Amino acid sequence: LRSIGRIAVPSAAWIALLALSVGGVSLGAVLLVNNIFGEAALTGARWHYWFIEALVQILLVALIVFSVPAIRRLERRWPFGFALGLTLLLFVPAALAVAMSSAPNTFFLTWVVAWIFALGWATHRARTLVQRLAVTGVATPSLIVFFDAPVRGGVVLAGVLLLLWLPSVRIPQALLRMVALVAAASLAIYLTHWQVFPELTPLVPTTVAFVLTMAAGIATWFVARGTLILTRRLQDGPSGRAATAREVRATGVPAGSR
């Protein structure tokens, strides 16, 4: 639940702030259930955060399902087969929905995209050459068929194959802190990019807009983390302040943000 809260709470807070300040966001979006109760029309900003809604809902369902001991035992006994079988089970109705539905929000429904979550799970569980080939064989046609834009499907497929066949990448020491910073701020970057990138692209080159959007998300993360750290220091007293300062000096990233 704590991991889910780290995604849901800041997301709901940011979306609520948008609802109060600029509008165009439904109450369902604030509660991260717009993809269940919201209108199908892709108007305003209510559908901008469907990815967060789907992720939180999938994690909640997984939490409930895996509270059943028999399912936990089944997954532990056949970790790869369980994940790959779940991928195939979820893909079939999702592909049919995308092919047969004309609703503009079909792609944003949790049960339609849940198979991609399972595919990532199967990628993580693949250990042997045969298992990696099996995931490759499932991922390649399914991702190409599922997405309406071939480029988008190709990008997602490339990411899956990189994770599958190149699980670790050497990064120069000088870039480690920057990579860690972007990773820590990734949720803030995603949440804020809707308010930054579309406004910048008519004014500056796309590459510049991309860099500035990343910088805005990182700055937002710094402000949010700074506020949280300050609150924690006030609550914990001198010992808490010392521990937080040591953590920041040692890693460059406060505890709880990694």
XYZ file of C-alpha atoms in Angstrom:
258
model
C 0.000 0.000 0.000
C 2.859 2.382 0.735
C 4.206 1.996 -2.809
C 0.756 2.642 -4.252
C 0.370 5.673 -2.004
C 3.613 7.156 -3.280
C 2.043 7.248 -6.734
C -1.591 7.978 -5.875
C -1.224 10.704 -3.238
C 1.046 13.158 -5.117
C -0.862 12.499 -8.344
C -4.243 13.225 -6.747
C -2.808 16.334 -5.062
C -1.449 17.708 -8.344
C -4.642 16.964 -10.276
C -6.716 18.578 -7.502
C -4.522 21.676 -7.737
C -5.185 21.816 -11.475
C -8.921 21.392 -10.915
C -8.939 24.362 -8.548
C -6.620 26.605 -10.558
C -7.272 26.045 -14.275
C -10.291 23.722 -14.399
C -11.049 21.170 -17.086
C -10.430 18.312 -14.651
C -13.222 16.147 -13.293
C -13.650 14.921 -9.723
C -13.150 11.416 -11.079
C -9.708 12.438 -12.342
C -8.806 13.792 -8.903
C -9.884 10.482 -7.338
C -8.034 8.537 -10.081
C -11.217 6.834 -11.311
C -12.067 8.984 -14.327
C -11.391 6.035 -16.634
C -14.197 4.175 -14.842
C -16.822 6.883 -14.294
C -15.771 9.674 -16.670
C -17.291 10.625 -19.991
C -15.830 8.970 -23.076
C -15.241 12.303 -24.829
C -11.571 13.323 -24.703
C -12.243 16.928 -23.717
C -10.374 19.077 -21.232
C -7.645 17.548 -19.093
C -9.730 14.806 -17.480
C -8.093 12.052 -19.550
C -4.533 13.369 -19.363
C -3.712 11.205 -16.368
C -5.269 7.912 -17.476
C -1.863 6.245 -17.181
C -1.673 7.022 -13.457
C -5.256 5.840 -12.968
C -4.587 2.558 -14.750
C -1.340 1.926 -12.873
C -2.862 2.578 -9.447
C -5.909 0.449 -10.214
C -3.791 -2.445 -11.532
C -1.606 -2.362 -8.429
C -4.673 -2.347 -6.168
C -6.186 -5.321 -7.990
C -2.846 -7.158 -7.802
C -2.711 -6.459 -4.074
C -6.167 -7.954 -3.582
C -5.529 -10.965 -5.839
C -2.233 -11.815 -4.184
C -3.770 -11.653 -0.749
C -5.134 -15.122 -1.630
C -2.548 -17.701 -0.422
C -3.316 -20.206 -3.202
C -2.532 -17.621 -5.884
C 0.713 -16.661 -4.179
C 1.748 -20.309 -4.059
C 0.872 -20.768 -7.738
C 2.960 -17.776 -8.756
C 5.917 -18.896 -6.641
C 5.799 -22.370 -8.184
C 5.621 -21.189 -11.823
C 6.721 -17.526 -11.795
C 7.404 -17.227 -15.518
C 4.505 -19.357 -16.712
C 2.107 -17.497 -14.428
C 3.152 -14.086 -15.780
C 3.217 -15.121 -19.431
C -0.100 -16.941 -19.151
C -1.664 -13.891 -17.534
C -0.307 -11.739 -20.377
C -2.002 -13.904 -23.000
C -5.213 -14.141 -20.995
C -5.470 -10.367 -20.701
C -4.321 -9.606 -24.248
C -7.119 -11.392 -26.099
C -10.075 -9.314 -24.778
C -7.961 -6.149 -24.932
C -7.093 -6.666 -28.597
C -10.732 -7.404 -29.431
C -11.853 -4.251 -27.615
C -9.372 -2.082 -29.518
C -10.315 -3.659 -32.857
C -14.082 -3.517 -32.389
C -14.686 -0.364 -30.331
C -14.901 3.115 -31.799
C -14.940 4.872 -28.423
C -12.046 7.367 -28.146
C -11.208 6.290 -24.605
C -10.876 2.529 -25.206
C -7.095 2.696 -25.040
C -7.257 4.352 -21.627
C -9.301 1.686 -19.838
C -7.473 -0.273 -17.171
C -8.598 -3.722 -18.278
C -7.497 -2.926 -21.844
C -3.920 -1.976 -20.923
C -3.461 -4.431 -18.037
C -1.854 -6.991 -20.360
C 1.096 -4.618 -20.912
C 1.677 -4.596 -17.152
C 1.641 -8.408 -17.234
C 4.038 -8.384 -20.198
C 6.486 -6.327 -18.180
C 6.091 -8.834 -15.362
C 6.846 -11.725 -17.721
C 9.884 -9.827 -19.012
C 11.137 -9.525 -15.450
C 10.558 -13.228 -14.777
C 12.285 -14.430 -17.964
C 15.618 -15.946 -16.923
C 16.555 -18.540 -19.543
C 17.138 -18.191 -23.283
C 13.935 -20.098 -24.039
C 11.924 -17.838 -21.743
C 13.363 -14.700 -23.345
C 12.565 -16.050 -26.796
C 9.018 -16.825 -25.644
C 8.506 -13.256 -24.398
C 9.973 -11.900 -27.631
C 7.606 -14.087 -29.635
C 4.597 -12.835 -27.674
C 5.619 -9.176 -27.426
C 6.541 -8.564 -31.068
C 3.217 -9.311 -32.798
C 0.990 -8.285 -29.901
C 2.474 -4.807 -29.457
C 2.522 -4.117 -33.199
C -1.121 -5.188 -33.545
C -2.376 -3.522 -30.376
C -1.262 0.051 -31.009
C -2.981 2.043 -33.741
C 0.247 3.933 -34.476
C 3.097 1.679 -35.706
C 5.739 4.075 -34.379
C 4.259 3.958 -30.880
C 4.078 0.185 -30.938
C 7.645 0.016 -32.203
C 8.930 2.274 -29.426
C 7.198 0.208 -26.736
C 8.482 -3.015 -28.308
C 12.022 -1.636 -28.430
C 11.808 -0.805 -24.726
C 10.572 -4.291 -23.857
C 13.285 -5.967 -25.921
C 15.996 -3.805 -24.374
C 14.820 -4.741 -20.890
C 14.620 -8.375 -21.919
C 17.944 -8.798 -23.706
C 19.997 -6.000 -22.153
C 18.984 -5.989 -18.477
C 21.932 -3.871 -17.336
C 23.739 -0.940 -18.952
C 27.004 0.618 -17.863
C 26.637 4.328 -17.171
C 29.585 6.695 -16.786
C 30.107 7.720 -13.178
C 29.620 11.368 -14.078
C 26.072 10.651 -15.301
C 24.920 8.487 -12.390
C 23.663 11.348 -10.236
C 21.783 12.930 -13.141
C 20.180 9.600 -14.082
C 19.196 9.024 -10.438
C 17.705 12.523 -10.291
C 15.598 12.018 -13.425
C 14.436 8.624 -12.145
C 13.459 10.069 -8.766
C 11.592 12.948 -10.412
C 9.927 10.825 -13.128
C 6.445 11.010 -11.608
C 6.673 14.783 -11.212
C 7.906 15.093 -14.810
C 4.946 13.067 -16.056
C 2.414 15.001 -13.984
C 3.664 18.461 -14.985
C 4.503 17.915 -18.633
C 0.919 18.558 -19.734
C 1.176 22.111 -18.421
C 4.626 22.788 -19.888
C 5.376 20.956 -23.128
C 2.258 21.980 -25.133
C 2.825 25.620 -24.156
C 6.486 25.614 -25.189
C 6.376 23.749 -28.512
C 4.855 26.691 -30.462
C 7.576 28.986 -29.086
C 10.824 27.012 -29.158
C 12.271 23.971 -30.973
C 10.946 20.621 -29.795
C 14.295 19.591 -28.309
C 14.473 22.764 -26.225
C 10.857 22.304 -25.126
C 11.679 18.733 -24.090
C 14.662 19.802 -21.972
C 12.715 22.643 -20.345
C 9.815 20.308 -19.616
C 12.167 17.866 -17.904
C 13.686 20.734 -15.926
C 10.242 21.951 -14.839
C 9.318 18.478 -13.597
C 12.587 18.137 -11.692
C 12.103 21.587 -10.150
C 8.590 20.606 -9.066
C 9.984 17.448 -7.502
C 12.618 19.451 -5.621
C 9.982 21.790 -4.220
C 7.720 18.908 -3.171
C 10.581 16.928 -1.631
C 11.932 20.011 0.114
C 8.547 20.678 1.661
C 8.267 17.062 2.800
C 11.804 17.037 4.235
C 11.189 20.279 6.114
C 7.971 18.879 7.570
C 9.757 15.709 8.617
C 12.559 17.661 10.261
C 10.081 19.682 12.280
C 8.346 16.490 13.385
C 11.457 14.440 14.160
C 13.487 17.049 15.999
C 17.318 17.202 16.031
C 17.895 13.463 15.411
C 15.644 13.462 12.365
C 17.334 16.548 10.938
C 20.760 14.932 11.305
C 19.643 11.670 9.671
C 18.051 13.486 6.737
C 21.141 15.610 6.191
C 23.398 12.530 6.196
C 21.160 10.785 3.659
C 21.200 13.742 1.285
C 24.987 14.133 1.542
C 25.583 10.410 0.955
C 23.307 9.891 -2.053
C 22.238 13.259 -3.358
C 18.648 11.986 -3.211
C 16.574 12.056 0.005
C 15.304 8.809 1.501
C 11.870 7.731 0.279
C 12.332 9.263 -3.171
C 14.223 6.389 -4.765
